[in-house]
Coordinates of C-alpha atoms and ligand atoms in Angstrom, one line a residue:
X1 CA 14.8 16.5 1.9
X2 CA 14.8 12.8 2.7
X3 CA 15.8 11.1 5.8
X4 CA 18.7 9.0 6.1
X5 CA 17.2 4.9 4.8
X6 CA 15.7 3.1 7.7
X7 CA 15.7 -0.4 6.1
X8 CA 18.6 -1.5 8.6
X9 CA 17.2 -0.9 11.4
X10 CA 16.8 -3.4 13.9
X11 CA 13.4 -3.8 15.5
X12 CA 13.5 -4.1 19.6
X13 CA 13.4 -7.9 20.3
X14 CA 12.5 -9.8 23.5
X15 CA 13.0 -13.0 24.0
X16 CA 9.7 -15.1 25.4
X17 CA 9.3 -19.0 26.9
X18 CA 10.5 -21.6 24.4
X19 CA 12.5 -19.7 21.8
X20 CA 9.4 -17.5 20.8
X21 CA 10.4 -14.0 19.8
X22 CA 8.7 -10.5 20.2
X23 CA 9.2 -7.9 17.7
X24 CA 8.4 -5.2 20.2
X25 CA 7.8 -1.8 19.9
X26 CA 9.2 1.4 22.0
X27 CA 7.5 2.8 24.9
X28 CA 7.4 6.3 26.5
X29 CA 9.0 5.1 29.3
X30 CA 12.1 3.8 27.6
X31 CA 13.6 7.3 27.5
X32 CA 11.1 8.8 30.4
X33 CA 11.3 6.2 33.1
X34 CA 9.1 6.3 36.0
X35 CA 6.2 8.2 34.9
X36 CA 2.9 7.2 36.7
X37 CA 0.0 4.7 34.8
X38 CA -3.4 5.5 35.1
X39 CA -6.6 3.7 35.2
X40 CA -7.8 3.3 31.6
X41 CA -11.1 5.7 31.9
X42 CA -12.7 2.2 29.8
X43 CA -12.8 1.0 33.2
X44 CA -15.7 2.9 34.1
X45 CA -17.4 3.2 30.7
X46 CA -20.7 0.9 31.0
X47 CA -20.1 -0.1 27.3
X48 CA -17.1 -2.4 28.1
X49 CA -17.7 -2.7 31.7
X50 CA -20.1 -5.4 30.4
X51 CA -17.4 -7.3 28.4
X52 CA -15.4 -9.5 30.2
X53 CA -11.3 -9.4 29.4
X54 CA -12.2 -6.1 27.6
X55 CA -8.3 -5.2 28.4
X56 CA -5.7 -6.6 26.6
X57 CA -2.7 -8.5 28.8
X58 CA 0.5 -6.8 28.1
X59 CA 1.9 -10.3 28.0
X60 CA -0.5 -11.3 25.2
X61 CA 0.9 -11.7 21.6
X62 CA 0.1 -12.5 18.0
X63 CA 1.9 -15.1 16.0
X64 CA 3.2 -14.0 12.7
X65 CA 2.9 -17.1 10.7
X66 CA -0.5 -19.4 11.6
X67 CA 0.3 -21.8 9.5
X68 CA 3.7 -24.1 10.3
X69 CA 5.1 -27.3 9.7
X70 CA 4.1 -29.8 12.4
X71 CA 7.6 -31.3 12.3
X72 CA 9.4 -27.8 12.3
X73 CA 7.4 -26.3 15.1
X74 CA 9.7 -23.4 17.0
X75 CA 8.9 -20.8 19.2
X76 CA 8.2 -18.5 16.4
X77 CA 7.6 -14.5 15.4
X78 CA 5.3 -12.3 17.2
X79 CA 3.7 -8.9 17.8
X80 CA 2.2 -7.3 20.8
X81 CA -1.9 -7.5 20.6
X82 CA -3.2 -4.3 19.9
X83 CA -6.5 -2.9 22.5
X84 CA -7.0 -1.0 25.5
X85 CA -4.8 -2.2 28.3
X86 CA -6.0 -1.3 31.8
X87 CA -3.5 1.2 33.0
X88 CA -2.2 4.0 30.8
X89 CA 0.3 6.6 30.2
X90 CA -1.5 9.5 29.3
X91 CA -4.3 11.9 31.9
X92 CA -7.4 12.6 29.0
X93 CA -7.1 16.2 29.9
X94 CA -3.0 16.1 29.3
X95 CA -3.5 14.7 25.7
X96 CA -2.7 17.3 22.4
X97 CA -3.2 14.9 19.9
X98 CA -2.6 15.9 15.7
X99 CA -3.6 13.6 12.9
X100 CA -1.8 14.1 9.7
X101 CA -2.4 12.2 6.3
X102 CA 0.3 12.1 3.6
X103 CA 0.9 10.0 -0.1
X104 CA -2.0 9.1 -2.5
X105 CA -5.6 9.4 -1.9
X106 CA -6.9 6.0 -0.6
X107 CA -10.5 5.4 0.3
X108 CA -11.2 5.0 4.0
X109 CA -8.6 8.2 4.6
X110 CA -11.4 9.9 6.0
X111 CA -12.9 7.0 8.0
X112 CA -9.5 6.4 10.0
X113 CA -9.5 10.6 10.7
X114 CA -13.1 10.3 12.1
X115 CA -12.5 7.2 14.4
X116 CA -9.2 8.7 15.9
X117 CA -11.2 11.9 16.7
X118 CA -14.5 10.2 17.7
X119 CA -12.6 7.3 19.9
X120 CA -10.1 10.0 21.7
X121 CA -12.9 12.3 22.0
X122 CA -15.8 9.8 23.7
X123 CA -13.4 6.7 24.9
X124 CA -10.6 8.7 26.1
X125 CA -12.1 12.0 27.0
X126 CA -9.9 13.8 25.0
X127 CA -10.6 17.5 23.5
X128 CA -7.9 18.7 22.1
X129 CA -7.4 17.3 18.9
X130 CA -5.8 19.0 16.0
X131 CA -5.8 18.2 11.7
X132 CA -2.0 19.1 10.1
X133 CA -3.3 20.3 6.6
X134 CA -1.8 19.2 3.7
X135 CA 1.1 16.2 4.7
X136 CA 4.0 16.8 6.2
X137 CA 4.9 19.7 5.5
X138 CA 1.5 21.4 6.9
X139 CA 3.7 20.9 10.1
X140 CA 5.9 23.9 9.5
X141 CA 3.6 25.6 6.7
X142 CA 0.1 26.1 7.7
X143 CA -2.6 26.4 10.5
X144 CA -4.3 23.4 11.9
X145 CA -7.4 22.5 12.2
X146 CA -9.6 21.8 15.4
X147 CA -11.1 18.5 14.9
X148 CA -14.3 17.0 17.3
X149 CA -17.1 14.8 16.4
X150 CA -19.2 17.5 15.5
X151 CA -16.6 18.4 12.8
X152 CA -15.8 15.0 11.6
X153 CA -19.4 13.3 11.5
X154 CA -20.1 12.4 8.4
X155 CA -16.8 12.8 6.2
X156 CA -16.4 8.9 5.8
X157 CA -18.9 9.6 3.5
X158 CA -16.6 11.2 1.4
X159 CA -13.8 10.1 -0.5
X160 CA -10.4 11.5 -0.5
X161 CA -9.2 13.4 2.6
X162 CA -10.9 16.9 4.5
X163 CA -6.6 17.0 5.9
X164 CA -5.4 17.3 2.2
X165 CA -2.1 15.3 2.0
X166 CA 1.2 15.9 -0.3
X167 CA 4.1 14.4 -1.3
X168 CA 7.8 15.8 -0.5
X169 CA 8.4 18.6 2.2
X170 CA 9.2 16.1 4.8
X171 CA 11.9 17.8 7.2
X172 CA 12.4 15.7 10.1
X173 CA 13.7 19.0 12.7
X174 CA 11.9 21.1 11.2
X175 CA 8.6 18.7 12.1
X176 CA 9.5 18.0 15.8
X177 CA 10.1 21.7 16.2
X178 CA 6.3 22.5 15.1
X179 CA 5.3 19.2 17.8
X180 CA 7.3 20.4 20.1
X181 CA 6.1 24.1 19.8
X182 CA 2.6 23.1 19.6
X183 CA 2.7 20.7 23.1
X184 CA 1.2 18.0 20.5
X185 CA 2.2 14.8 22.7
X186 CA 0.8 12.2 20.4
X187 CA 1.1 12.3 16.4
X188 CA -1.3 10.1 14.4
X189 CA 0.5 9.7 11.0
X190 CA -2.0 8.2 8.2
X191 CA 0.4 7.2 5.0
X192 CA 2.5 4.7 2.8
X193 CA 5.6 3.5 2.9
X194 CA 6.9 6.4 2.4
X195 CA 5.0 7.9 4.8
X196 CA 5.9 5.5 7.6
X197 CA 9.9 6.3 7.2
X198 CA 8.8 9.9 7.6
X199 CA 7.1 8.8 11.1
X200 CA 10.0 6.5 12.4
X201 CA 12.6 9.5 11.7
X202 CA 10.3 11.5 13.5
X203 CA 9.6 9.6 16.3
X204 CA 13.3 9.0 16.5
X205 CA 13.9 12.8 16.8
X206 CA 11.4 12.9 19.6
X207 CA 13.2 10.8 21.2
X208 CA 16.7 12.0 20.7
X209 CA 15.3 14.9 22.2
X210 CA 13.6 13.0 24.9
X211 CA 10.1 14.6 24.3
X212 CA 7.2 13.2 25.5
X213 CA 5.3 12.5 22.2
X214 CA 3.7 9.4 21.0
X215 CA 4.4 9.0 17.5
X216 CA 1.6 6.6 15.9
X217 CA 1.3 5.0 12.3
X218 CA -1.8 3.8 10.6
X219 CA -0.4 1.9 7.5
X220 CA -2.4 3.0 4.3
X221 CA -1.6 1.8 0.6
X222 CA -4.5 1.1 -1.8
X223 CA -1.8 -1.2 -3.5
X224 CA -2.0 -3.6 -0.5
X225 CA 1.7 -3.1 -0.7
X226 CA 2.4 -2.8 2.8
X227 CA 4.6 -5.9 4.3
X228 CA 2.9 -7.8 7.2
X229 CA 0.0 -6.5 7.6
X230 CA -2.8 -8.6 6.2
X231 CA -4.6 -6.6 4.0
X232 CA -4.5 -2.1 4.1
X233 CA -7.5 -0.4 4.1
X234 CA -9.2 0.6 1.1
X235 CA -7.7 -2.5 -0.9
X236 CA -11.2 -4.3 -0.7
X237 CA -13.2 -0.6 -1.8
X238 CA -10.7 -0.5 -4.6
X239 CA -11.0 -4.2 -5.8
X240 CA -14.8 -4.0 -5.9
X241 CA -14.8 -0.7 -8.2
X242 CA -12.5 -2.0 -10.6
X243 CA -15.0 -4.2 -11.4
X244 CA -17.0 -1.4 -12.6
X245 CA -14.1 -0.6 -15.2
X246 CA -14.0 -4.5 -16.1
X247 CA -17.4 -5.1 -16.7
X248 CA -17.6 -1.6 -18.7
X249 CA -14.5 -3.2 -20.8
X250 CA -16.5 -6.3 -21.4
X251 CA -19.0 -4.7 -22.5
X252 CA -17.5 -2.9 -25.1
X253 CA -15.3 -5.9 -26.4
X254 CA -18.2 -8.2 -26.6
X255 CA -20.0 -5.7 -28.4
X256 CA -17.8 -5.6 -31.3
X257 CA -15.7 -8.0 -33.5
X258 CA -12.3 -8.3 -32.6
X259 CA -12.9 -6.4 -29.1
X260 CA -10.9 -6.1 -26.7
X261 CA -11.2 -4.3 -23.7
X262 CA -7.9 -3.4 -21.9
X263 CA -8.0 -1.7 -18.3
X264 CA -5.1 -0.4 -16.1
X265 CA -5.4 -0.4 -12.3
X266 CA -3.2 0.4 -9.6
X267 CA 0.0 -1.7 -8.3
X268 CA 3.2 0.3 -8.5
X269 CA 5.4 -3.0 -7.3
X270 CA 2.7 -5.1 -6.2
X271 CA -0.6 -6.5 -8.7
X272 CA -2.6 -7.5 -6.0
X273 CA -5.7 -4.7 -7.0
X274 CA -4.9 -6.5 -10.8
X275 CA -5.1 -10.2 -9.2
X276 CA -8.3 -9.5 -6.7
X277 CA -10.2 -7.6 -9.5
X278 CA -9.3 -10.5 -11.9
X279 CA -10.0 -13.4 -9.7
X280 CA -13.8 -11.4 -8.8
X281 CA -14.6 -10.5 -12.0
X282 CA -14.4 -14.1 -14.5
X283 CA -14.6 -11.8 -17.4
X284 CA -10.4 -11.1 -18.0
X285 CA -8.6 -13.4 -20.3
X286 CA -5.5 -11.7 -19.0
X287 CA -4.0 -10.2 -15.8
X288 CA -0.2 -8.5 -16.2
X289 CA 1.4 -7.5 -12.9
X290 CA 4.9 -6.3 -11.9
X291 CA 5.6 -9.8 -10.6
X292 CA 5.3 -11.5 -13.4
X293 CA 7.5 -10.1 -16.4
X294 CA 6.1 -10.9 -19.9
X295 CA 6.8 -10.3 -23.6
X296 CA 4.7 -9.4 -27.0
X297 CA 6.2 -11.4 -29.4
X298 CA 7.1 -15.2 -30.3
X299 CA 5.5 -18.3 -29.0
X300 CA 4.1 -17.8 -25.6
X301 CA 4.0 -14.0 -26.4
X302 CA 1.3 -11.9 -25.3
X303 CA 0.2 -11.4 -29.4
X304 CA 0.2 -15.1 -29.5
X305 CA -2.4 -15.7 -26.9
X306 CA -4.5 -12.3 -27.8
X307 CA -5.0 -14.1 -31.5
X308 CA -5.5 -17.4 -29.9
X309 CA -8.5 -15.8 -27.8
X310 CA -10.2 -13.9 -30.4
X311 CA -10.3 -16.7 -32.4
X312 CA -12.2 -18.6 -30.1
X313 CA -14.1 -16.0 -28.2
X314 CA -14.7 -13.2 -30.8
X315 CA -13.6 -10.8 -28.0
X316 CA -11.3 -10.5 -25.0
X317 CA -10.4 -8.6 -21.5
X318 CA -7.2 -7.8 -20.6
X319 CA -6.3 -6.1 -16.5
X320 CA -3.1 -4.4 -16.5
X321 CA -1.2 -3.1 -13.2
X322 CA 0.2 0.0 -13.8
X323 CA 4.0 -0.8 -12.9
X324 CA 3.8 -4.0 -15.2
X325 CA 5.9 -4.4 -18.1
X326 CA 8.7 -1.4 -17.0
X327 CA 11.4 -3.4 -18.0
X328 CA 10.2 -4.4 -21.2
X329 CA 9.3 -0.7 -22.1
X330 CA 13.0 0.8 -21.0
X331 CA 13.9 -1.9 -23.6
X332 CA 12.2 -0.2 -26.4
X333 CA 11.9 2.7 -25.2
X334 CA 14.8 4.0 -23.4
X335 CA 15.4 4.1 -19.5
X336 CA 14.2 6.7 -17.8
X337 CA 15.1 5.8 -14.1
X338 CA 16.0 9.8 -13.5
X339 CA 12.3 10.5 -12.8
X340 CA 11.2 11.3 -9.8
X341 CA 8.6 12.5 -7.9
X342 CA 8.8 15.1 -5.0
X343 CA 8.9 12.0 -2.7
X344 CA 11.8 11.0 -4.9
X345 CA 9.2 8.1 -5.9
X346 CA 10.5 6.6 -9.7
X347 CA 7.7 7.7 -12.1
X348 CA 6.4 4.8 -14.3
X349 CA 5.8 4.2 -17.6
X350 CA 2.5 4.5 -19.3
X351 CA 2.1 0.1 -19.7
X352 CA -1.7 1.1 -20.5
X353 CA -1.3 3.4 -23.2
X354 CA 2.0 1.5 -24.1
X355 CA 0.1 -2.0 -25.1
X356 CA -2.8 -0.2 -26.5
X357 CA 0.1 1.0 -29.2
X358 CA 1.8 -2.0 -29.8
X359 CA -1.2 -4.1 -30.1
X360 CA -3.5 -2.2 -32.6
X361 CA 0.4 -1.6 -34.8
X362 CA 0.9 -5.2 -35.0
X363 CA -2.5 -6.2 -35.5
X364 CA -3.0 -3.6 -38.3
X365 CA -0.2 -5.3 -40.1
X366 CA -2.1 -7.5 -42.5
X367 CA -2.6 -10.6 -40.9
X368 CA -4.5 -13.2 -42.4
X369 CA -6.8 -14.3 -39.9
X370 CA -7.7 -11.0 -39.3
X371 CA -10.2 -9.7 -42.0
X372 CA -11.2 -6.8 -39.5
X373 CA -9.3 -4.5 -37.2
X374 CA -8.6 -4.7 -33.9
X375 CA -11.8 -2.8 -31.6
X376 CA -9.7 -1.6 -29.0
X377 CA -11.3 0.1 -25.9
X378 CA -9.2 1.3 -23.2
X379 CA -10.0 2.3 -19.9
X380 CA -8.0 3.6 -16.6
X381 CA -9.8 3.8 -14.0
X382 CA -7.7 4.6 -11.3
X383 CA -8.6 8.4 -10.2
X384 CA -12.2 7.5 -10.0
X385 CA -11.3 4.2 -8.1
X386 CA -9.3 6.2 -5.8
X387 CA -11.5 8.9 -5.2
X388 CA -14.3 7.2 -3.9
X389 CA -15.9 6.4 -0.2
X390 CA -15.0 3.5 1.5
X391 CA -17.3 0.5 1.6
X392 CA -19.2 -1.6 4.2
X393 CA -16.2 -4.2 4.9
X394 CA -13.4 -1.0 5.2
X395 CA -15.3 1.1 7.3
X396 CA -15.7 -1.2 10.0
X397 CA -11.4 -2.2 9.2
X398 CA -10.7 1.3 8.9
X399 CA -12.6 1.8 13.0
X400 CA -10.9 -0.7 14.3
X401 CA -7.0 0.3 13.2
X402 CA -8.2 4.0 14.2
X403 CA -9.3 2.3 17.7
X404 CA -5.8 0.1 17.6
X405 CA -4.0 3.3 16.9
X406 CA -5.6 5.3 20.2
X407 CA -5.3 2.6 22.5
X408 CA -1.8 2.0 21.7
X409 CA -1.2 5.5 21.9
X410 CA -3.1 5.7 25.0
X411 CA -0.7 2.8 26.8
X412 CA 2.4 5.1 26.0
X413 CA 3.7 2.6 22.7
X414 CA 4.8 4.6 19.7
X415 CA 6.8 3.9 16.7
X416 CA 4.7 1.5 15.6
X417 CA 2.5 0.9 12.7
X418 CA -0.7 -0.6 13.6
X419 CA -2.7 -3.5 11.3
X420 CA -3.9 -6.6 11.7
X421 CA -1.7 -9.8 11.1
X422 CA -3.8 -13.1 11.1
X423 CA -7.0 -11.3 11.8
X424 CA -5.6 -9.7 14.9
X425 CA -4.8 -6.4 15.4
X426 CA -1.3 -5.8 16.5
X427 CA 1.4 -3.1 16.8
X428 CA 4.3 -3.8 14.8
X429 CA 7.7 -1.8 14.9
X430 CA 7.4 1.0 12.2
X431 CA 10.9 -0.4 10.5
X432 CA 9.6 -3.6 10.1
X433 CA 6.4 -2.8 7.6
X434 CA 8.9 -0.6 5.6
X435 CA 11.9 -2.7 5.8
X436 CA 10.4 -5.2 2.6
X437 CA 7.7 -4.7 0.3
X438 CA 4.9 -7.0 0.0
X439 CA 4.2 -8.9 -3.5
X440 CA 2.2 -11.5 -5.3
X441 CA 3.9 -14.8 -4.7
X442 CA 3.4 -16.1 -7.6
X443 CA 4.5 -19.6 -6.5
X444 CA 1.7 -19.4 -4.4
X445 CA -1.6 -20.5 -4.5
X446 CA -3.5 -17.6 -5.0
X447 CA -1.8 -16.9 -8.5
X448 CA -2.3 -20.3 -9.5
X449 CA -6.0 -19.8 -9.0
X450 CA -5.9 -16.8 -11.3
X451 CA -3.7 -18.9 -14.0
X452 CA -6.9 -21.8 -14.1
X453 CA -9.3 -19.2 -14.2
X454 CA -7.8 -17.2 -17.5
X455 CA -5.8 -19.9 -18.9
X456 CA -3.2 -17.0 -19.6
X457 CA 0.5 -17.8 -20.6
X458 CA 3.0 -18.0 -17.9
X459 CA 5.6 -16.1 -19.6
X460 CA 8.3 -18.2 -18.6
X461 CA 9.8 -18.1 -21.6
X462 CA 10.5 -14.1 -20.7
X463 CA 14.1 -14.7 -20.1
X464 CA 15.1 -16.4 -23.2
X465 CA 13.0 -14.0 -25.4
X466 CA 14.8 -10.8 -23.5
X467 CA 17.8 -12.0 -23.7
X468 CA 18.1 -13.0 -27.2
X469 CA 16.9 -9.8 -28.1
X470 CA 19.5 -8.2 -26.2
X471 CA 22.0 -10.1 -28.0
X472 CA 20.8 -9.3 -31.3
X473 CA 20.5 -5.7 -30.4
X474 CA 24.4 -5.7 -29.5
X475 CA 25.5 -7.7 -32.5
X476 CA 23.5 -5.0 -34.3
X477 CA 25.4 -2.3 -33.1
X478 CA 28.8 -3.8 -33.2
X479 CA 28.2 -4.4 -37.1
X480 CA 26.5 -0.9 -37.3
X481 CA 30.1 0.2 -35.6
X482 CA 32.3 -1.9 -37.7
X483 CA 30.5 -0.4 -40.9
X484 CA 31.0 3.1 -39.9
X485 CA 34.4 2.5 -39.2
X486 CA 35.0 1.2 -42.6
X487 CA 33.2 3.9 -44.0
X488 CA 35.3 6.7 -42.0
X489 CA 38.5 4.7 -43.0
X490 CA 37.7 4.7 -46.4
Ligands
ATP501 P1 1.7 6.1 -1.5 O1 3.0 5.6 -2.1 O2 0.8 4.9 -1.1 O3 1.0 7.1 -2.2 P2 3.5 7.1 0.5 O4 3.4 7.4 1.9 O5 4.6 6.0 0.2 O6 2.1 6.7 0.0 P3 5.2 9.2 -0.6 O7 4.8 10.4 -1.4 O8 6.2 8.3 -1.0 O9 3.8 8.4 -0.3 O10 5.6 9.7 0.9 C1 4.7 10.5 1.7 C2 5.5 11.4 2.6 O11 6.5 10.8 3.3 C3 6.1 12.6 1.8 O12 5.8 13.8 2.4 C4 7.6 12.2 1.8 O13 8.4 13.4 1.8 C5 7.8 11.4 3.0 N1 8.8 10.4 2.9 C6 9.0 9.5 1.9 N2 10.0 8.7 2.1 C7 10.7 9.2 3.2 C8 11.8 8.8 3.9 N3 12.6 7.8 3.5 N4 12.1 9.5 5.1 C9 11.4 10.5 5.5 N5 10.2 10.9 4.8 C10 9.9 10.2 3.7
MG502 MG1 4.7 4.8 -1.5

């Protein structure tokens, strides 16, 4: 059962010195005023003591946007710096804390869980720390686990996640009821977009019912997907094994005449996993991604540029993201927009499988610079890229965010979603990550960097093509009508 759509929903704004605005986030004591702050237990940790300005102000703030225009200089956007701040909300011995992970595996899921458990247990002093098994709906549907460091040591050696995650089952009451039941006063809620709708409605059911329960997000989409934030965890782990699957491709088309080696990553919406892996590798002639709609056939065509490039190179690579090329499928293939998944998530259509069709039936048609077939290798990756460990550069990303998470927590703040915008963690309100989807500019100057690299077709003639095949499809039909009138008539 889904939630009612939070993509309205304001985000709580407060005005600062010189225009500048503060997309803030709730607090306990907006609904529980009065309750006592204690000293941050930090405070007497010789660890930090040593570190000077350990605590964050609460007056300090993150800009949103770095970069500006000299002449158009404002107050600007900002978020509330994420860190320890010296007084908090919560006695150690008073916190229930449960971590719960839901949506696709990621790599780093297990990283996060082990930082929330080890920073709670040795920063904060807090032992009671439960796992929700298996997503939401292991709220109302299972037993929890007890998590300590003991328990958690070495799992961010292991992909995927020891909480098990799901799709669906999300029932907002029925949630709060088991958090409420429980005496869990802050939830830690590892997920996607999806995911982090789930955690505002529940958060905003805490609060409707006044509770005193810190609801937390830590943002996680392998897609890089996430608005905001900039970059999710397990994005870098992901881009660095594709490469595995792009060399392997490379190998096989160089190997062969006519070769070409054709690999589908992940990007639902967003080809950033498509653009990274391409702009790493140097061996893909072509990178397709949602954002950029293209076509097989006619000058500019995808066919067009594949002949192009075995003529010249023997061989070729081509990086697909797995939601590019939907429209163009519906088109031949009929929609099929009335799939969903229990998330009520549209299911794609298979673009790898899809291409690997059309190109070896047109290139089988006798062509006449083609005295030998196509050698068409295709590989998709994505379970094994998913299912691996997290490396060097997202462990340490996936501690920190774990570390933004408790402290925030800590404070009191909830609703939010924690992540880093301009290299600085923050704590943004939940509806505003989920609120817009992030995708490849491609008017920026990151996808003009892949375009010199692979010299690939823009596709700009996309519209024309589409929509004089549309046209010829409907004068098709209204002939094919016509005739069958006739015929019935006669
Ligand atoms: P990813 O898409 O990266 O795999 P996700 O978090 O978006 O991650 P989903 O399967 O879409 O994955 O959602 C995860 C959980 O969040 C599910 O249990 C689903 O029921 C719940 N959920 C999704 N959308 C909403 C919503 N609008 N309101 C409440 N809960 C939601
Ligand atoms: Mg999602």
């Amino acid at each position: 059962i889904m939630s009612s759509s939070i993509d309205s929903e304001p985000s709580k704004i407060v005005k600062g010195a010189g225009g500048a605005i503060l997309e803030d986030v709730p607090h306990l004591t907006d609904w529980l005023p009065g309750l006592p702050t204690y000293a941050n237990p930090l405070k007497y940790n010789p660890a930090y003591a040593a570190v000077r300005q350990y605590f964050v102000e609460e007056t300090d703030v993150v800009a949103k946007d770095v970069v500006v225009n000299m002449n158009k200089l404002s107050g600007g956007v900002y978020f509330r710096r994420a860190g320890p701040r010296e007084k908090i909300y919560f006695k150690s011995e008073d916190v229930k804390a449960a971590i719960v992970t839901c949506g696709g595996l990621c790599p780093g899921l297990n990283t996060v869980i082990r930082e929330i458990v080890c920073g709670l247990w040795t920063q904060y002093g807090v032992r009671e720390i439960y796992g929700i098994v298996g997503g939401y709906r292991g709220f109302y549907s299972r037993n929890t686990i007890d998590l300590n460091p003991k328990v958690v040591n070495d799992i961010h050696k292991r992909g995927g996640t020891i909480l098990r995650t799901s799709r669906g089952g999300h029932e907002t009451s029925k949630i709060v009821d088991s958090i409420e039941d429980r005496g869990i006063n802050q939830v830690y809620i590892i997920g996607g977009d999806g995911t982090q709708k789930g955690a505002w409605a529940i958060h905003k059911e805490c609060v409707r019912r006044g509770l005193e329960v810190v609801v937390a997000g830590i943002p996680k989409t392998i897609d890089n997907d996430i608005d905001i934030i900039d970059k999710s965890f397990g994005f870098d782990t992901a881009v660095e094994e594709a490469q595995r699957a792009i060399n392997a491709a490379h190998v096989e088309a160089e190997s062969a005449q006519n070769g070409i080696g054709l690999v589908k990553l992940m990007g639902r919406y967003s080809g950033y996993i498509a653009m990274y892996a391409t702009l790493a590798s140097r061996d893909v002639d072509l990178c397709l991604i949602p954002e950029v709609p293209f076509y097989l056939e006619g000058p500019g065509g995808l066919y067009e540029f594949v002949k192009q490039r075995l003529r010249e190179n023997g061989h070729m690579v081509i990086v697909v993201a797995e939601g590019a090329g939907q429209e163009l499928m519906a088109e031949s293939m009929g929609s099929h927009d009335n799939l969903i998944d229990a998330s009520g998530n549209r299911l794609l259509l298979d673009v790898g499988l899809w291409l690997c069709q059309n190109l070896k039936e047109h290139f089988a048609k006798a062509h006449p610079n083609f005295k030998e077939p196509l050698n068409l290798k295709y590989i998709d990756p994505t379970y094994m890229v998913r299912a691996i460990p997290s490396n060097a550069s997202d462990n340490v990303y996936c501690t920190l965010l774990a570390h933004s998470a408790i402290h925030g927590a800590m404070a009191g703040y909830c609703g939010f979603t924690a992540g880093p915008v301009n290299n600085r963690h923050c704590y943004i309100p939940i509806p505003r990550v989920t609120r817009t989807q992030r995708h490849v500019n491609v008017a920026d100057r990151m996808w003009a960097r892949l375009l010199s690299g692979t010299n690939q077709p823009d596709f700009l003639l996309y519209k024309v093509i589409i929509e004089e095949k549309r046209r010829a499809k409907a004068l098709m039909q209204a002939e094919k009508m016509k005739k069958d009138a006739a015929e019935k008539r006669s």
